[in-house]
Short mmCIF file of C-alpha atoms and ligand atoms in Angstrom, two decimals:
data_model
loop_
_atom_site.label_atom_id
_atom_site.label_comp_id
_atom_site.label_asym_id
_atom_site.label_seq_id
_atom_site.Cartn_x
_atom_site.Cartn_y
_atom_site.Cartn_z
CA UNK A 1 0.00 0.00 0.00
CA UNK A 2 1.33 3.75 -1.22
CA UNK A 3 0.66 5.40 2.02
CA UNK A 4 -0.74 8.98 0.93
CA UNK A 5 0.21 12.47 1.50
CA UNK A 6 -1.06 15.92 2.01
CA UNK A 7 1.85 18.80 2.76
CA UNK A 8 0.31 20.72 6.26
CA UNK A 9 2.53 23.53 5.76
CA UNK A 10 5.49 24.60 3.03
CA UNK A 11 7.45 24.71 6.11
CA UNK A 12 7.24 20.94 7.26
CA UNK A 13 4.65 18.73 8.08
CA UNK A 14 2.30 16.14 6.02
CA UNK A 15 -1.02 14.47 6.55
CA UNK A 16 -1.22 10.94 6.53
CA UNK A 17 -4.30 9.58 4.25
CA UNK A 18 -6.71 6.65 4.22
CA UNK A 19 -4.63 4.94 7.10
CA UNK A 20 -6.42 3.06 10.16
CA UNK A 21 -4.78 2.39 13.21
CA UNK A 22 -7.35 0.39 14.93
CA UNK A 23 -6.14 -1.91 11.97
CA UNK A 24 -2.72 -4.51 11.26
CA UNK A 25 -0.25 -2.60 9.37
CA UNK A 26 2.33 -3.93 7.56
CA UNK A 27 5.80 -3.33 7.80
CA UNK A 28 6.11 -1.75 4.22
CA UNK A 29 3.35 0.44 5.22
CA UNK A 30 4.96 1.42 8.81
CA UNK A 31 8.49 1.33 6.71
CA UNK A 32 6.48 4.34 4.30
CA UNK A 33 5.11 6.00 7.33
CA UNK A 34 8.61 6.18 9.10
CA UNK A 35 10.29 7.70 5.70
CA UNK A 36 7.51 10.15 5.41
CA UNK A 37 8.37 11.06 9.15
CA UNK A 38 12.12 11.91 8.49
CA UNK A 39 10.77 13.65 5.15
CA UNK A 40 8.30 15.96 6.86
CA UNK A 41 9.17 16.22 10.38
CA UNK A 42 5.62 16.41 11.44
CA UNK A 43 2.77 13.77 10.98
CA UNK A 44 -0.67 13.77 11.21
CA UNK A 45 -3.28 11.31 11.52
CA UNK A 46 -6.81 12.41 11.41
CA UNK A 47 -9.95 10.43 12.64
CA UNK A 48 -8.18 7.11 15.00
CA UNK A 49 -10.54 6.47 17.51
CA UNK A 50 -7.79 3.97 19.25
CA UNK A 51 -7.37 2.95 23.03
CA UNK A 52 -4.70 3.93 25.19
CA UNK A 53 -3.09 -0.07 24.25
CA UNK A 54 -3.32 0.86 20.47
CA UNK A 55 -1.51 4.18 20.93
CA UNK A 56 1.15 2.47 22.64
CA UNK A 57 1.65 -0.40 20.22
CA UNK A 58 1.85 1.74 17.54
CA UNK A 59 4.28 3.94 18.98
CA UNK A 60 6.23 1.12 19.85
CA UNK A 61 6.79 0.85 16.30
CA UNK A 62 9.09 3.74 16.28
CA UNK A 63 11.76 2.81 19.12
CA UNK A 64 11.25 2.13 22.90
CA UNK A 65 9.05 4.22 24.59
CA UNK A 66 10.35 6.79 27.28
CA UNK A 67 8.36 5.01 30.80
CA UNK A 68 8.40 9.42 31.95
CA UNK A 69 10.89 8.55 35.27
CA UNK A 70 11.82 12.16 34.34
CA UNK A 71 8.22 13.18 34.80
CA UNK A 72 6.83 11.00 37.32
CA UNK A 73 3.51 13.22 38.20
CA UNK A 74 2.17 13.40 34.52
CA UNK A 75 2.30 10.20 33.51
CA UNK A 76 -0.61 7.70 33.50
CA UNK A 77 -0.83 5.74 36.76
CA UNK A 78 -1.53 2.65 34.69
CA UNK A 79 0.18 3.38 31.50
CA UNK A 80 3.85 5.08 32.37
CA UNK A 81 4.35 4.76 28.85
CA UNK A 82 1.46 7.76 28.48
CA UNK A 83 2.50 11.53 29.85
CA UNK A 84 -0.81 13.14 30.32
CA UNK A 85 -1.15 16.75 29.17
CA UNK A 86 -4.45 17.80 30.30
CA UNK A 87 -6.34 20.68 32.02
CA UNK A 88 -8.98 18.37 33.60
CA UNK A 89 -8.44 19.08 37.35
CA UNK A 90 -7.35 16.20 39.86
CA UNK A 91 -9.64 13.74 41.28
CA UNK A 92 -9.89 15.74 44.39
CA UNK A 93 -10.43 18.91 42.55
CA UNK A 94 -6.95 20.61 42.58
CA UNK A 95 -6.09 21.97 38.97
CA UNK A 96 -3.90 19.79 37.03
CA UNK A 97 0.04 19.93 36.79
CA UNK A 98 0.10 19.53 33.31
CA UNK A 99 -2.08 22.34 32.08
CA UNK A 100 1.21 24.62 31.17
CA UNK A 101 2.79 21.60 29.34
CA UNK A 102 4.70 22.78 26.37
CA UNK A 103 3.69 26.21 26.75
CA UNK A 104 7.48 27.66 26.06
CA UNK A 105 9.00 26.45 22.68
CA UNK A 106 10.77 23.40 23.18
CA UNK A 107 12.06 19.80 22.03
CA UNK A 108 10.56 17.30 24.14
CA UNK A 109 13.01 15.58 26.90
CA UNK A 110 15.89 18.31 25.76
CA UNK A 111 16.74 18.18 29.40
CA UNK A 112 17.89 15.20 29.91
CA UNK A 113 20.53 12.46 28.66
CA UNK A 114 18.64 10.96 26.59
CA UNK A 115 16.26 13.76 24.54
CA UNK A 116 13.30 11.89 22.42
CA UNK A 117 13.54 10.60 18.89
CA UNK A 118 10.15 11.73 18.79
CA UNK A 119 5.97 12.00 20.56
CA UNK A 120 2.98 10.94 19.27
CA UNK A 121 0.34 13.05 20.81
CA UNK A 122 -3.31 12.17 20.40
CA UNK A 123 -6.39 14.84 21.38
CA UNK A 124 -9.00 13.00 23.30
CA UNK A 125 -10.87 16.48 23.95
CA UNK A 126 -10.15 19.90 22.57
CA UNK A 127 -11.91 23.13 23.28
CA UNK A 128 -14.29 24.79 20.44
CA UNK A 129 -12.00 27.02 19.65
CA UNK A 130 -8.23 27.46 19.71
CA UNK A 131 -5.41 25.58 22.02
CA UNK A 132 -3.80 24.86 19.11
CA UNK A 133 -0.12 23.56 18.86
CA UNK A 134 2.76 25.22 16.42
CA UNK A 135 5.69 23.51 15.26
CA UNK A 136 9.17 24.81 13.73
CA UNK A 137 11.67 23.70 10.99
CA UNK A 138 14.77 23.62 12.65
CA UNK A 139 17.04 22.11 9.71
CA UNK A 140 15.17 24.92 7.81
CA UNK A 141 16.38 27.73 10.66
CA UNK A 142 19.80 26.11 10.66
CA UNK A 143 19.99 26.36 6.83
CA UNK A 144 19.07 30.04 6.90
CA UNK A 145 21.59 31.51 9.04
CA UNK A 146 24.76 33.08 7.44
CA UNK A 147 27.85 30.97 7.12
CA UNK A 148 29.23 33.60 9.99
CA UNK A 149 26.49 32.99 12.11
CA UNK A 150 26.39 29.39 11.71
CA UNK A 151 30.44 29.08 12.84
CA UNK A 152 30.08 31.26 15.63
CA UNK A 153 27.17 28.91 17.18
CA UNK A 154 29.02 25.75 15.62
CA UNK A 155 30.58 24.53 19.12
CA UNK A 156 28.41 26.46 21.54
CA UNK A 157 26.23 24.16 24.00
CA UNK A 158 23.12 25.02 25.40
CA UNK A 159 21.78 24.58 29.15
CA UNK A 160 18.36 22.81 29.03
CA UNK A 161 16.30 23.17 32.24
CA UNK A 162 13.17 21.37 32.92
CA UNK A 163 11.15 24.39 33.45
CA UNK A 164 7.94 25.21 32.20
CA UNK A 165 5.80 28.55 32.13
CA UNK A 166 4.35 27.90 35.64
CA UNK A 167 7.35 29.21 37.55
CA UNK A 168 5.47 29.90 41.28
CA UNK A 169 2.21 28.19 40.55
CA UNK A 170 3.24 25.19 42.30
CA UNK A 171 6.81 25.31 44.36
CA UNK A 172 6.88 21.60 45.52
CA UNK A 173 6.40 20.28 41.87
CA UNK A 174 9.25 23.11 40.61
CA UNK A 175 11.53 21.80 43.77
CA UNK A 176 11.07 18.11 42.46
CA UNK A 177 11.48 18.39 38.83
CA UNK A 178 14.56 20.52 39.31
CA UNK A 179 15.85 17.70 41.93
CA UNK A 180 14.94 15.26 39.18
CA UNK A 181 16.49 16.81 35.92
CA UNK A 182 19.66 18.73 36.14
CA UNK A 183 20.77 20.91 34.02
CA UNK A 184 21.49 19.67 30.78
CA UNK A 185 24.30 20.95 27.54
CA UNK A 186 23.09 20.34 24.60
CA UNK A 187 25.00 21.09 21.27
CA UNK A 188 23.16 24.31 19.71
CA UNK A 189 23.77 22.35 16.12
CA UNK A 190 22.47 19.26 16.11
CA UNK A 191 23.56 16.58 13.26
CA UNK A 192 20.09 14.53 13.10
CA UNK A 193 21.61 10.81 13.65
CA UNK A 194 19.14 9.60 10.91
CA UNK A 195 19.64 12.12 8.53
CA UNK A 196 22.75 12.84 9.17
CA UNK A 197 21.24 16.61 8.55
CA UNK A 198 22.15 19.92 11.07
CA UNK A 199 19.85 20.72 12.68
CA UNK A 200 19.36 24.11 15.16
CA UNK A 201 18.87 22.58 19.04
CA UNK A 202 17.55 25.54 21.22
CA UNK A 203 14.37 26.67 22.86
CA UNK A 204 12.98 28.91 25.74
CA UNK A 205 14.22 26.33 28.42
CA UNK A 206 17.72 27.07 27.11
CA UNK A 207 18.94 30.42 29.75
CA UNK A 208 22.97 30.36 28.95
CA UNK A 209 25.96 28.96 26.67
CA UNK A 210 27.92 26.41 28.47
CA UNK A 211 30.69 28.76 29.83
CA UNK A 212 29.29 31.78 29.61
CA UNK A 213 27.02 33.77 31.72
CA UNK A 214 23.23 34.38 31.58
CA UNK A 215 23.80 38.24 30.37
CA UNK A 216 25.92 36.97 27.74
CA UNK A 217 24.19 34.38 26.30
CA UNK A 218 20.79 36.37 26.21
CA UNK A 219 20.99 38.02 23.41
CA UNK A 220 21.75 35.19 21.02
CA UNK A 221 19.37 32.96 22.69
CA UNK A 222 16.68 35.20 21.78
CA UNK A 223 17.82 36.33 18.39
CA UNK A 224 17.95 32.36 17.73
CA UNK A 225 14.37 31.48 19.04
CA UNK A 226 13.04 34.60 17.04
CA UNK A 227 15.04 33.33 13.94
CA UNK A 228 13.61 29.87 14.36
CA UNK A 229 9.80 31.16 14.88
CA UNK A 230 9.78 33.05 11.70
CA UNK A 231 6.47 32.21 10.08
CA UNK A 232 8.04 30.84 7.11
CA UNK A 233 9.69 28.04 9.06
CA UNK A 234 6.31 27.20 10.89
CA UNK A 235 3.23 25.13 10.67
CA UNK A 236 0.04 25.69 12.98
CA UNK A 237 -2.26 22.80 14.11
CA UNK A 238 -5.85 23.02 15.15
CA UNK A 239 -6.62 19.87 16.79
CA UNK A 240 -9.53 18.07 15.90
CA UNK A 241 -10.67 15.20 18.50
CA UNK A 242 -8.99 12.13 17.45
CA UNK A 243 -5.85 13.78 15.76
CA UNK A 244 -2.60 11.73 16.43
CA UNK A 245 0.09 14.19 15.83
CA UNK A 246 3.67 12.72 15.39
CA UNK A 247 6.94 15.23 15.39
CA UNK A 248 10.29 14.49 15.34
CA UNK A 249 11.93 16.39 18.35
CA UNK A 250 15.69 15.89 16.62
CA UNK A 251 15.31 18.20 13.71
CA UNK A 252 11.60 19.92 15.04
CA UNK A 253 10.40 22.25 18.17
CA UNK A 254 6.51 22.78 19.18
CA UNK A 255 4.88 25.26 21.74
CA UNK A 256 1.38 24.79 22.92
CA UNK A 257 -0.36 28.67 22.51
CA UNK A 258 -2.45 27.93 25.27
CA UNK A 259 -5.09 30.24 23.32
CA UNK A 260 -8.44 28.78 24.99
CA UNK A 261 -10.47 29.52 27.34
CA UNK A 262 -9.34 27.68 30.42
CA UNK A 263 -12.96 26.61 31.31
CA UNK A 264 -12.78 24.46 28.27
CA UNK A 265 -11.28 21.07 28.74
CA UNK A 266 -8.26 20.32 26.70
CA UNK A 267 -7.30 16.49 27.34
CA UNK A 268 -4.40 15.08 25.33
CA UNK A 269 -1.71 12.04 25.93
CA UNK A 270 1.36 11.56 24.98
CA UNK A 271 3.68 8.61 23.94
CA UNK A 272 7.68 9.62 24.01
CA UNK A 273 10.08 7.47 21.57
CA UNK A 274 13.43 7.19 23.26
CA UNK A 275 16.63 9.01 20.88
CA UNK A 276 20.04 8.30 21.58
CA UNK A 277 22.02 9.78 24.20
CA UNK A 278 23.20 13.51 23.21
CA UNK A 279 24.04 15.82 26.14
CA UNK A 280 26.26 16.01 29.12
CA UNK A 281 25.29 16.97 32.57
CA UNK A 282 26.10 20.57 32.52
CA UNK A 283 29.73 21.60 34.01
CA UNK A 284 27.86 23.11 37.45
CA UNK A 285 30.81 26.52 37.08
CA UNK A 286 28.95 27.67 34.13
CA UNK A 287 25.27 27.36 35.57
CA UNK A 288 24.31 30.72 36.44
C1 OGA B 1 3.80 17.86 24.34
C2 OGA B 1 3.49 19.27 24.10
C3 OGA B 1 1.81 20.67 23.17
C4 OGA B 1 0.35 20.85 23.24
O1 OGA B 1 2.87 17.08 24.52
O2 OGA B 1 4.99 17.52 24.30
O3 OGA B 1 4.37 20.09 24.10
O4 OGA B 1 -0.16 21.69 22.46
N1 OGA B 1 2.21 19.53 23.86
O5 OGA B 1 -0.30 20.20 24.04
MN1 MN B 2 6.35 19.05 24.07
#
């Protein structure tokens, strides 16, 4: 079966047609699916009403799934292969600590030793309108930038923290996911160990260059992330209920716009493909 193909964006990104995960697929299919996912970065699947077993085992398909030890609180208390990122309060009606998830552009698992080969992130519920998700070209970014610009970043490394945009909302969860997840260095330029493609590695969780301060880093952090977020390098997804998006977090970022209306329920879960190791525990002199 010729799996078929709709571009999303001219950035990245492609829809997947006619496709059925509820169904057996064959490995020339999956083999099809996985090309089109270095291709385009981005996936989509529209219209798989699946259980949380059939998200897995499909996932599965792509590498061994992250079980979230870096993440304990947001994963599925049955499933610790499923992160849960979802503003449907607790069962004992305390707001849930994963309705700022990916609200800061970002590469999923960045901050650790082992950042993601990629997520596959299904919408169970979405709100009427908005909470959409946006997604950036990062070989595209890297491929932009002047030959100047692209030697002076060529052997920087960036700090990843594990932060996300609810700094004060909840000081005990903060105090355990920084105990958890040290601060990672990640190289800035990435060589995607697939494509064997560069790739720009950077996001808002990145503060400072491995030796060199925060006030010195700043401005090219920023200049980077605004390079990166041109339009021209991005794609925009509404969700639909039962989209299964798929990114590649090697050569890819995402933020979540958070633009709903936080009385609406947004419910959406996660699967995390484990990458290789890339990163070193950052040198603790040059964390500022
Ligand atoms: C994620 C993430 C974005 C969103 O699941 O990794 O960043 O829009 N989600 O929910
Ligand atoms: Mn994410």
């Amino acid at each position: 079966m010729a799996v078929a193909l709709r571009p999303l964006s001219y950035a990245l990104g492609a829809e997947v047609l006619g496709i059925d995960l509820t169904r057996p697929m064959s490995e020339s299919s999956f083999g099809e699916i996985y090309r089109a996912f270095l291709d385009h970065g981005i996936l989509l699947i529209r219209g798989q009403k699946i259980t949380r077993e059939q998200h897995i085992e499909f996932s599965r398909r792509f590498g061994e799934l992250d079980r979230h030890e870096a993440l304990p609180r947001d994963r599925h208390p049955q499933y610790p292969e499923l992160l849960m990122v979802t503003n449907v309060p607790q069962a004992d009606g305390s707001p849930s600590n994963s309705r700022y998830t990916g609200q800061l552009w970002h590469s999923d698992m960045s901050f650790t030793l082992v950042p993601s080969l990629g997520s596959l992130l299904r919408a169970a519920k979405v709100p009427p309108v908005g909470g959409d998700t946006m997604f950036a070209n990062m070989y595209a970014a890297y491929e932009a930038l002047s030959a100047g610009m692209q030697k002076l970043i060529a052997d920087l490394h960036g700090i990843h923290r594990p932060e996300r945009k609810n700094a004060g909302v909840d000081p005990a969860w903060e105090q355990e996911n920084r105990r958890l997840n040290p601060p990672v260095a990640q190289p800035v330029v990435r060589t995607h160990p697939e494509t064997g493609r560069k790739a720009l590695y950077i996001g808002e969780k990145v503060k400072s260059f491995e030796g060199m301060t925060q006030e010195e880093s700043r401005p090219l952090i920023d200049y980077l992330i605004r390079h990166a977020t041109r339009p021209q390098f991005l794609y925009r997804h509404q969700w639909q209920p039962d989209d299964i998006v798929i990114w590649d977090n090697r050569c890819t970022m995402h933020v979540a716009l958070g633009d709903y209306d936080p009385a609406q329920r947004r419910h959406m879960e996660r699967t995390t493909v484990l990458g290789t190791p890339c990163g070193h525990v950052a040198a603790e002199a040059a964390v500022h």
